[in-house]
Amino acid sequence: MVIENLKYERFKNFFQSILFRADICTFDEFSDIGLGPYHEKIRKIVLGNLTTDDLEFQLNIFKLDKNSDFEQLLVQPFRSKLKAETAYSFLLRGYLIIINFKENKTSKMMKENRLKKMGKFEHFF
């Protein structure tokens, strides 16, 4: 499915702001989120409402099975690490949101399904 005419900056910055807030939060539930060298850049983007290229901090959204209980879940952000690749993900009412901060093997596989600067993205069902 293709979704068009999104307000790219607002949409992408919304998800980046969730990660930033999780990074600065002192609750144990968010202790896994550590933006490390990306903290300051994300802070400037979120607080300044800045725009980034669609390949910088690549955002992918996948629709999970609509007949599952995933539709009811809101899951806090978590960091995934596969060898040297790190991604940040969370689940919002049946959608899996994945943010890659730098290009890697996984982000290359999902490149065509990223949120694009023209305000369009394709996602899988």
mmCIF file of N, CA and C in Angstrom:
data_model
loop_
_atom_site.group_PDB
_atom_site.id
_atom_site.type_symbol
_atom_site.label_atom_id
_atom_site.label_comp_id
_atom_site.label_asym_id
_atom_site.label_seq_id
_atom_site.Cartn_x
_atom_site.Cartn_y
_atom_site.Cartn_z
ATOM 1 N N MET A 1 0.843 -1.176 0.000
ATOM 2 C CA MET A 1 0.000 0.000 0.000
ATOM 3 C C MET A 1 0.886 1.237 0.000
ATOM 4 N N VAL A 2 0.497 2.239 -0.745
ATOM 5 C CA VAL A 2 1.233 3.494 -0.826
ATOM 6 C C VAL A 2 0.412 4.583 -0.136
ATOM 7 N N ILE A 3 1.075 5.327 0.739
ATOM 8 C CA ILE A 3 0.439 6.469 1.391
ATOM 9 C C ILE A 3 1.169 7.713 0.915
ATOM 10 N N GLU A 4 0.412 8.685 0.444
ATOM 11 C CA GLU A 4 1.008 9.900 -0.108
ATOM 12 C C GLU A 4 0.509 11.128 0.652
ATOM 13 N N ASN A 5 1.140 12.255 0.355
ATOM 14 C CA ASN A 5 0.760 13.569 0.897
ATOM 15 C C ASN A 5 0.896 13.674 2.415
ATOM 16 N N LEU A 6 1.884 12.983 2.976
ATOM 17 C CA LEU A 6 2.182 13.149 4.395
ATOM 18 C C LEU A 6 3.005 14.418 4.584
ATOM 19 N N LYS A 7 2.878 15.033 5.700
ATOM 20 C CA LYS A 7 3.744 16.159 6.034
ATOM 21 C C LYS A 7 5.050 15.548 6.547
ATOM 22 N N TYR A 8 5.970 15.386 5.625
ATOM 23 C CA TYR A 8 7.205 14.645 5.867
ATOM 24 C C TYR A 8 7.907 15.067 7.159
ATOM 25 N N GLU A 9 8.193 16.367 7.314
ATOM 26 C CA GLU A 9 8.954 16.840 8.465
ATOM 27 C C GLU A 9 8.241 16.519 9.771
ATOM 28 N N ARG A 10 6.971 16.813 9.840
ATOM 29 C CA ARG A 10 6.212 16.585 11.076
ATOM 30 C C ARG A 10 6.110 15.104 11.407
ATOM 31 N N PHE A 11 5.857 14.306 10.406
ATOM 32 C CA PHE A 11 5.690 12.872 10.601
ATOM 33 C C PHE A 11 6.994 12.243 11.081
ATOM 34 N N LYS A 12 8.089 12.536 10.386
ATOM 35 C CA LYS A 12 9.382 11.960 10.743
ATOM 36 C C LYS A 12 9.862 12.501 12.094
ATOM 37 N N ASN A 13 9.708 13.794 12.316
ATOM 38 C CA ASN A 13 10.154 14.373 13.578
ATOM 39 C C ASN A 13 9.346 13.855 14.769
ATOM 40 N N PHE A 14 8.101 13.495 14.549
ATOM 41 C CA PHE A 14 7.297 12.911 15.621
ATOM 42 C C PHE A 14 7.960 11.636 16.139
ATOM 43 N N PHE A 15 8.343 10.750 15.232
ATOM 44 C CA PHE A 15 8.965 9.494 15.638
ATOM 45 C C PHE A 15 10.359 9.719 16.225
ATOM 46 N N GLN A 16 11.100 10.667 15.669
ATOM 47 C CA GLN A 16 12.412 10.982 16.235
ATOM 48 C C GLN A 16 12.268 11.582 17.634
ATOM 49 N N SER A 17 11.206 12.348 17.851
ATOM 50 C CA SER A 17 11.001 12.933 19.183
ATOM 51 C C SER A 17 10.685 11.860 20.223
ATOM 52 N N ILE A 18 9.999 10.804 19.816
ATOM 53 C CA ILE A 18 9.746 9.694 20.742
ATOM 54 C C ILE A 18 11.069 9.073 21.180
ATOM 55 N N LEU A 19 11.956 8.850 20.221
ATOM 56 C CA LEU A 19 13.267 8.287 20.562
ATOM 57 C C LEU A 19 14.065 9.236 21.448
ATOM 58 N N PHE A 20 14.051 10.506 21.127
ATOM 59 C CA PHE A 20 14.796 11.487 21.920
ATOM 60 C C PHE A 20 14.277 11.526 23.356
ATOM 61 N N ARG A 21 12.973 11.552 23.511
ATOM 62 C CA ARG A 21 12.385 11.578 24.856
ATOM 63 C C ARG A 21 12.714 10.309 25.635
ATOM 64 N N ALA A 22 12.718 9.172 24.941
ATOM 65 C CA ALA A 22 13.093 7.918 25.604
ATOM 66 C C ALA A 22 14.563 7.959 26.023
ATOM 67 N N ASP A 23 15.397 8.580 25.206
ATOM 68 C CA ASP A 23 16.827 8.665 25.501
ATOM 69 C C ASP A 23 17.102 9.510 26.751
ATOM 70 N N ILE A 24 16.340 10.580 26.943
ATOM 71 C CA ILE A 24 16.601 11.451 28.095
ATOM 72 C C ILE A 24 15.809 11.044 29.336
ATOM 73 N N CYS A 25 14.883 10.110 29.176
ATOM 74 C CA CYS A 25 14.054 9.670 30.290
ATOM 75 C C CYS A 25 14.889 8.834 31.280
ATOM 76 N N THR A 26 14.602 9.011 32.559
ATOM 77 C CA THR A 26 15.346 8.272 33.590
ATOM 78 C C THR A 26 14.625 7.005 34.058
ATOM 79 N N PHE A 27 13.465 6.708 33.516
ATOM 80 C CA PHE A 27 12.739 5.494 33.892
ATOM 81 C C PHE A 27 13.498 4.255 33.407
ATOM 82 N N ASP A 28 13.468 3.218 34.210
ATOM 83 C CA ASP A 28 14.154 1.967 33.855
ATOM 84 C C ASP A 28 13.656 1.390 32.535
ATOM 85 N N GLU A 29 12.388 1.594 32.244
ATOM 86 C CA GLU A 29 11.800 1.036 31.016
ATOM 87 C C GLU A 29 12.510 1.537 29.754
ATOM 88 N N PHE A 30 13.161 2.682 29.845
ATOM 89 C CA PHE A 30 13.811 3.269 28.671
ATOM 90 C C PHE A 30 15.333 3.208 28.746
ATOM 91 N N SER A 31 15.854 2.449 29.693
ATOM 92 C CA SER A 31 17.306 2.408 29.877
ATOM 93 C C SER A 31 18.037 1.800 28.680
ATOM 94 N N ASP A 32 17.350 1.023 27.873
ATOM 95 C CA ASP A 32 17.959 0.408 26.695
ATOM 96 C C ASP A 32 18.203 1.413 25.573
ATOM 97 N N ILE A 33 17.467 2.503 25.586
ATOM 98 C CA ILE A 33 17.611 3.496 24.524
ATOM 99 C C ILE A 33 18.791 4.387 24.862
ATOM 100 N N GLY A 34 19.791 4.310 24.039
ATOM 101 C CA GLY A 34 20.965 5.158 24.188
ATOM 102 C C GLY A 34 21.344 5.633 22.803
ATOM 103 N N LEU A 35 21.091 6.879 22.507
ATOM 104 C CA LEU A 35 21.342 7.381 21.158
ATOM 105 C C LEU A 35 22.821 7.671 20.912
ATOM 106 N N GLY A 36 23.603 7.678 21.990
ATOM 107 C CA GLY A 36 25.046 7.858 21.851
ATOM 108 C C GLY A 36 25.402 9.075 21.025
ATOM 109 N N PRO A 37 26.202 8.883 19.974
ATOM 110 C CA PRO A 37 26.651 10.031 19.173
ATOM 111 C C PRO A 37 25.521 10.729 18.403
ATOM 112 N N TYR A 38 24.362 10.109 18.337
ATOM 113 C CA TYR A 38 23.238 10.708 17.614
ATOM 114 C C TYR A 38 22.369 11.582 18.518
ATOM 115 N N HIS A 39 22.595 11.526 19.816
ATOM 116 C CA HIS A 39 21.766 12.272 20.770
ATOM 117 C C HIS A 39 21.693 13.763 20.424
ATOM 118 N N GLU A 40 22.831 14.397 20.256
ATOM 119 C CA GLU A 40 22.851 15.842 20.027
ATOM 120 C C GLU A 40 22.211 16.198 18.684
ATOM 121 N N LYS A 41 22.466 15.406 17.667
ATOM 122 C CA LYS A 41 21.886 15.690 16.350
ATOM 123 C C LYS A 41 20.362 15.546 16.395
ATOM 124 N N ILE A 42 19.872 14.490 17.033
ATOM 125 C CA ILE A 42 18.428 14.294 17.156
ATOM 126 C C ILE A 42 17.824 15.419 17.994
ATOM 127 N N ARG A 43 18.505 15.823 19.055
ATOM 128 C CA ARG A 43 18.012 16.915 19.901
ATOM 129 C C ARG A 43 17.811 18.176 19.060
ATOM 130 N N LYS A 44 18.801 18.518 18.243
ATOM 131 C CA LYS A 44 18.703 19.718 17.399
ATOM 132 C C LYS A 44 17.577 19.597 16.378
ATOM 133 N N ILE A 45 17.418 18.417 15.816
ATOM 134 C CA ILE A 45 16.349 18.196 14.832
ATOM 135 C C ILE A 45 14.982 18.369 15.487
ATOM 136 N N VAL A 46 14.803 17.727 16.634
ATOM 137 C CA VAL A 46 13.503 17.747 17.313
ATOM 138 C C VAL A 46 13.180 19.144 17.849
ATOM 139 N N LEU A 47 14.120 19.746 18.559
ATOM 140 C CA LEU A 47 13.846 21.055 19.168
ATOM 141 C C LEU A 47 13.790 22.182 18.140
ATOM 142 N N GLY A 48 14.539 22.023 17.056
ATOM 143 C CA GLY A 48 14.534 23.046 16.014
ATOM 144 C C GLY A 48 13.563 22.760 14.887
ATOM 145 N N ASN A 49 12.846 21.627 14.991
ATOM 146 C CA ASN A 49 11.920 21.204 13.942
ATOM 147 C C ASN A 49 12.602 21.237 12.567
ATOM 148 N N LEU A 50 13.801 20.662 12.513
ATOM 149 C CA LEU A 50 14.603 20.654 11.297
ATOM 150 C C LEU A 50 14.233 19.470 10.408
ATOM 151 N N THR A 51 14.604 19.565 9.156
ATOM 152 C CA THR A 51 14.337 18.518 8.183
ATOM 153 C C THR A 51 15.621 17.762 7.892
ATOM 154 N N THR A 52 15.517 16.452 7.789
ATOM 155 C CA THR A 52 16.655 15.636 7.389
ATOM 156 C C THR A 52 16.322 14.915 6.094
ATOM 157 N N ASP A 53 17.348 14.519 5.407
ATOM 158 C CA ASP A 53 17.176 13.748 4.191
ATOM 159 C C ASP A 53 16.501 12.421 4.534
ATOM 160 N N ASP A 54 15.766 11.858 3.600
ATOM 161 C CA ASP A 54 15.028 10.630 3.919
ATOM 162 C C ASP A 54 15.929 9.413 4.112
ATOM 163 N N LEU A 55 17.183 9.475 3.689
ATOM 164 C CA LEU A 55 18.106 8.375 3.959
ATOM 165 C C LEU A 55 18.861 8.579 5.269
ATOM 166 N N GLU A 56 18.853 9.809 5.768
ATOM 167 C CA GLU A 56 19.462 10.071 7.069
ATOM 168 C C GLU A 56 18.400 9.781 8.122
ATOM 169 N N PHE A 57 18.681 8.912 9.033
ATOM 170 C CA PHE A 57 17.701 8.445 10.006
ATOM 171 C C PHE A 57 16.501 7.855 9.264
ATOM 172 N N GLN A 58 16.787 6.834 8.479
ATOM 173 C CA GLN A 58 15.774 6.183 7.647
ATOM 174 C C GLN A 58 14.627 5.643 8.500
ATOM 175 N N LEU A 59 13.407 5.986 8.113
ATOM 176 C CA LEU A 59 12.201 5.578 8.829
ATOM 177 C C LEU A 59 11.415 4.596 7.972
ATOM 178 N N ASN A 60 11.162 3.410 8.520
ATOM 179 C CA ASN A 60 10.347 2.403 7.842
ATOM 180 C C ASN A 60 9.176 2.036 8.738
ATOM 181 N N ILE A 61 8.028 1.817 8.121
ATOM 182 C CA ILE A 61 6.822 1.455 8.862
ATOM 183 C C ILE A 61 6.215 0.224 8.204
ATOM 184 N N PHE A 62 5.924 -0.769 9.037
ATOM 185 C CA PHE A 62 5.343 -2.013 8.538
ATOM 186 C C PHE A 62 4.035 -2.275 9.267
ATOM 187 N N LYS A 63 3.003 -2.592 8.525
ATOM 188 C CA LYS A 63 1.712 -2.955 9.090
ATOM 189 C C LYS A 63 1.755 -4.434 9.436
ATOM 190 N N LEU A 64 1.479 -4.750 10.689
ATOM 191 C CA LEU A 64 1.456 -6.138 11.129
ATOM 192 C C LEU A 64 0.080 -6.742 10.864
ATOM 193 N N ASP A 65 -0.046 -8.010 11.011
ATOM 194 C CA ASP A 65 -1.285 -8.733 10.720
ATOM 195 C C ASP A 65 -2.476 -8.075 11.417
ATOM 196 N N LYS A 66 -3.427 -7.604 10.637
ATOM 197 C CA LYS A 66 -4.572 -6.894 11.217
ATOM 198 C C LYS A 66 -5.503 -7.809 12.001
ATOM 199 N N ASN A 67 -5.350 -9.106 11.846
ATOM 200 C CA ASN A 67 -6.183 -10.053 12.598
ATOM 201 C C ASN A 67 -5.522 -10.508 13.899
ATOM 202 N N SER A 68 -4.414 -9.905 14.227
ATOM 203 C CA SER A 68 -3.696 -10.282 15.446
ATOM 204 C C SER A 68 -3.997 -9.279 16.560
ATOM 205 N N ASP A 69 -3.480 -9.572 17.716
ATOM 206 C CA ASP A 69 -3.653 -8.663 18.850
ATOM 207 C C ASP A 69 -2.710 -7.472 18.790
ATOM 208 N N PHE A 70 -1.857 -7.396 17.776
ATOM 209 C CA PHE A 70 -0.940 -6.271 17.650
ATOM 210 C C PHE A 70 -1.682 -4.944 17.512
ATOM 211 N N GLU A 71 -2.903 -4.984 17.018
ATOM 212 C CA GLU A 71 -3.701 -3.768 16.850
ATOM 213 C C GLU A 71 -3.938 -3.045 18.174
ATOM 214 N N GLN A 72 -3.853 -3.777 19.260
ATOM 215 C CA GLN A 72 -4.135 -3.217 20.582
ATOM 216 C C GLN A 72 -2.886 -2.761 21.327
ATOM 217 N N LEU A 73 -1.707 -3.063 20.781
ATOM 218 C CA LEU A 73 -0.471 -2.829 21.522
ATOM 219 C C LEU A 73 0.189 -1.491 21.246
ATOM 220 N N LEU A 74 0.708 -0.910 22.299
ATOM 221 C CA LEU A 74 1.625 0.231 22.230
ATOM 222 C C LEU A 74 2.860 -0.219 22.991
ATOM 223 N N VAL A 75 3.973 -0.353 22.291
ATOM 224 C CA VAL A 75 5.190 -0.866 22.915
ATOM 225 C C VAL A 75 6.251 0.218 22.901
ATOM 226 N N GLN A 76 6.883 0.406 24.048
ATOM 227 C CA GLN A 76 7.922 1.424 24.189
ATOM 228 C C GLN A 76 9.057 1.172 23.207
ATOM 229 N N PRO A 77 9.789 2.218 22.862
ATOM 230 C CA PRO A 77 10.925 2.051 21.950
ATOM 231 C C PRO A 77 11.950 1.078 22.531
ATOM 232 N N PHE A 78 12.595 0.342 21.644
ATOM 233 C CA PHE A 78 13.660 -0.562 22.060
ATOM 234 C C PHE A 78 14.754 -0.572 21.001
ATOM 235 N N ARG A 79 15.944 -0.893 21.449
ATOM 236 C CA ARG A 79 17.098 -0.938 20.550
ATOM 237 C C ARG A 79 17.344 -2.384 20.156
ATOM 238 N N SER A 80 17.555 -2.601 18.861
ATOM 239 C CA SER A 80 17.880 -3.923 18.338
ATOM 240 C C SER A 80 19.306 -3.879 17.802
ATOM 241 N N LYS A 81 20.050 -4.879 18.104
ATOM 242 C CA LYS A 81 21.421 -4.930 17.620
ATOM 243 C C LYS A 81 21.650 -6.287 16.987
ATOM 244 N N LEU A 82 22.056 -6.282 15.739
ATOM 245 C CA LEU A 82 22.375 -7.498 15.005
ATOM 246 C C LEU A 82 23.785 -7.323 14.471
ATOM 247 N N LYS A 83 24.718 -8.005 15.100
ATOM 248 C CA LYS A 83 26.150 -7.820 14.810
ATOM 249 C C LYS A 83 26.492 -6.353 15.032
ATOM 250 N N ALA A 84 26.948 -5.649 14.009
ATOM 251 C CA ALA A 84 27.349 -4.246 14.178
ATOM 252 C C ALA A 84 26.222 -3.276 13.802
ATOM 253 N N GLU A 85 25.054 -3.787 13.486
ATOM 254 C CA GLU A 85 23.941 -2.938 13.053
ATOM 255 C C GLU A 85 23.007 -2.649 14.222
ATOM 256 N N THR A 86 22.648 -1.383 14.374
ATOM 257 C CA THR A 86 21.723 -0.984 15.423
ATOM 258 C C THR A 86 20.519 -0.304 14.796
ATOM 259 N N ALA A 87 19.351 -0.659 15.278
ATOM 260 C CA ALA A 87 18.111 -0.010 14.838
ATOM 261 C C ALA A 87 17.258 0.230 16.075
ATOM 262 N N TYR A 88 16.395 1.208 16.000
ATOM 263 C CA TYR A 88 15.465 1.511 17.082
ATOM 264 C C TYR A 88 14.066 1.259 16.547
ATOM 265 N N SER A 89 13.255 0.581 17.349
ATOM 266 C CA SER A 89 11.926 0.187 16.890
ATOM 267 C C SER A 89 10.908 0.395 17.991
ATOM 268 N N PHE A 90 9.651 0.509 17.594
ATOM 269 C CA PHE A 90 8.544 0.482 18.534
ATOM 270 C C PHE A 90 7.293 0.066 17.794
ATOM 271 N N LEU A 91 6.325 -0.330 18.560
ATOM 272 C CA LEU A 91 5.074 -0.847 18.018
ATOM 273 C C LEU A 91 3.943 0.077 18.442
ATOM 274 N N LEU A 92 3.203 0.578 17.466
ATOM 275 C CA LEU A 92 2.072 1.464 17.734
ATOM 276 C C LEU A 92 0.831 0.932 17.033
ATOM 277 N N ARG A 93 -0.051 0.359 17.792
ATOM 278 C CA ARG A 93 -1.350 -0.111 17.307
ATOM 279 C C ARG A 93 -1.281 -0.830 15.960
ATOM 280 N N GLY A 94 -0.453 -1.871 15.922
ATOM 281 C CA GLY A 94 -0.385 -2.705 14.737
ATOM 282 C C GLY A 94 0.637 -2.294 13.701
ATOM 283 N N TYR A 95 1.405 -1.262 13.968
ATOM 284 C CA TYR A 95 2.457 -0.818 13.061
ATOM 285 C C TYR A 95 3.806 -0.951 13.746
ATOM 286 N N LEU A 96 4.763 -1.539 13.050
ATOM 287 C CA LEU A 96 6.130 -1.625 13.534
ATOM 288 C C LEU A 96 6.909 -0.493 12.886
ATOM 289 N N ILE A 97 7.469 0.382 13.702
ATOM 290 C CA ILE A 97 8.243 1.517 13.215
ATOM 291 C C ILE A 97 9.708 1.209 13.486
ATOM 292 N N ILE A 98 10.539 1.326 12.462
ATOM 293 C CA ILE A 98 11.970 1.051 12.581
ATOM 294 C C ILE A 98 12.734 2.273 12.086
ATOM 295 N N ILE A 99 13.690 2.727 12.904
ATOM 296 C CA ILE A 99 14.542 3.849 12.517
ATOM 297 C C ILE A 99 15.986 3.371 12.514
ATOM 298 N N ASN A 100 16.643 3.537 11.377
ATOM 299 C CA ASN A 100 18.070 3.265 11.239
ATOM 300 C C ASN A 100 18.792 4.605 11.136
ATOM 301 N N PHE A 101 19.813 4.794 11.956
ATOM 302 C CA PHE A 101 20.540 6.063 11.955
ATOM 303 C C PHE A 101 21.605 6.140 10.886
ATOM 304 N N LYS A 102 22.092 5.007 10.448
ATOM 305 C CA LYS A 102 23.081 5.023 9.380
ATOM 306 C C LYS A 102 22.816 3.846 8.460
ATOM 307 N N GLU A 103 23.303 3.984 7.246
ATOM 308 C CA GLU A 103 23.074 2.925 6.272
ATOM 309 C C GLU A 103 23.788 1.656 6.705
ATOM 310 N N ASN A 104 23.093 0.548 6.614
ATOM 311 C CA ASN A 104 23.653 -0.752 6.930
ATOM 312 C C ASN A 104 22.949 -1.790 6.060
ATOM 313 N N LYS A 105 23.292 -3.029 6.260
ATOM 314 C CA LYS A 105 22.724 -4.099 5.435
ATOM 315 C C LYS A 105 21.194 -4.129 5.529
ATOM 316 N N THR A 106 20.676 -3.989 6.746
ATOM 317 C CA THR A 106 19.233 -4.027 6.951
ATOM 318 C C THR A 106 18.549 -2.821 6.315
ATOM 319 N N SER A 107 19.097 -1.627 6.527
ATOM 320 C CA SER A 107 18.466 -0.427 5.963
ATOM 321 C C SER A 107 18.478 -0.468 4.436
ATOM 322 N N LYS A 108 19.512 -1.045 3.849
ATOM 323 C CA LYS A 108 19.564 -1.163 2.388
ATOM 324 C C LYS A 108 18.436 -2.052 1.871
ATOM 325 N N MET A 109 18.119 -3.121 2.623
ATOM 326 C CA MET A 109 17.036 -4.023 2.205
ATOM 327 C C MET A 109 15.681 -3.323 2.283
ATOM 328 N N MET A 110 15.540 -2.364 3.182
ATOM 329 C CA MET A 110 14.254 -1.687 3.380
ATOM 330 C C MET A 110 14.216 -0.308 2.722
ATOM 331 N N LYS A 111 15.243 0.028 1.982
ATOM 332 C CA LYS A 111 15.413 1.378 1.437
ATOM 333 C C LYS A 111 14.217 1.865 0.612
ATOM 334 N N GLU A 112 13.674 1.021 -0.216
ATOM 335 C CA GLU A 112 12.570 1.448 -1.080
ATOM 336 C C GLU A 112 11.267 1.651 -0.308
ATOM 337 N N ASN A 113 11.184 1.119 0.880
ATOM 338 C CA ASN A 113 9.959 1.239 1.671
ATOM 339 C C ASN A 113 10.090 2.262 2.786
ATOM 340 N N ARG A 114 11.033 3.170 2.662
ATOM 341 C CA ARG A 114 11.223 4.204 3.677
ATOM 342 C C ARG A 114 10.260 5.364 3.441
ATOM 343 N N LEU A 115 10.064 6.151 4.476
ATOM 344 C CA LEU A 115 9.343 7.411 4.307
ATOM 345 C C LEU A 115 10.200 8.303 3.421
ATOM 346 N N LYS A 116 9.618 8.785 2.340
ATOM 347 C CA LYS A 116 10.379 9.612 1.402
ATOM 348 C C LYS A 116 10.055 11.088 1.606
ATOM 349 N N LYS A 117 11.044 11.912 1.325
ATOM 350 C CA LYS A 117 10.936 13.348 1.573
ATOM 351 C C LYS A 117 9.757 13.980 0.831
ATOM 352 N N MET A 118 9.332 13.370 -0.236
ATOM 353 C CA MET A 118 8.200 13.901 -0.993
ATOM 354 C C MET A 118 6.871 13.640 -0.271
ATOM 355 N N GLY A 119 6.963 13.060 0.957
ATOM 356 C CA GLY A 119 5.752 12.821 1.744
ATOM 357 C C GLY A 119 5.020 11.544 1.361
ATOM 358 N N LYS A 120 5.785 10.548 0.961
ATOM 359 C CA LYS A 120 5.183 9.300 0.486
ATOM 360 C C LYS A 120 5.961 8.133 1.071
ATOM 361 N N PHE A 121 5.240 7.082 1.400
ATOM 362 C CA PHE A 121 5.915 5.841 1.732
ATOM 363 C C PHE A 121 5.038 4.670 1.384
ATOM 364 N N GLU A 122 5.706 3.544 1.151
ATOM 365 C CA GLU A 122 5.029 2.287 0.861
ATOM 366 C C GLU A 122 5.274 1.383 2.053
ATOM 367 N N HIS A 123 4.258 0.640 2.440
ATOM 368 C CA HIS A 123 4.483 -0.307 3.523
ATOM 369 C C HIS A 123 3.858 -1.638 3.164
ATOM 370 N N PHE A 124 4.349 -2.654 3.856
ATOM 371 C CA PHE A 124 3.900 -4.025 3.613
ATOM 372 C C PHE A 124 2.728 -4.365 4.496
ATOM 373 N N PHE A 125 1.856 -5.230 4.011
ATOM 374 C CA PHE A 125 0.761 -5.768 4.826
ATOM 375 C C PHE A 125 1.042 -7.193 5.137
#
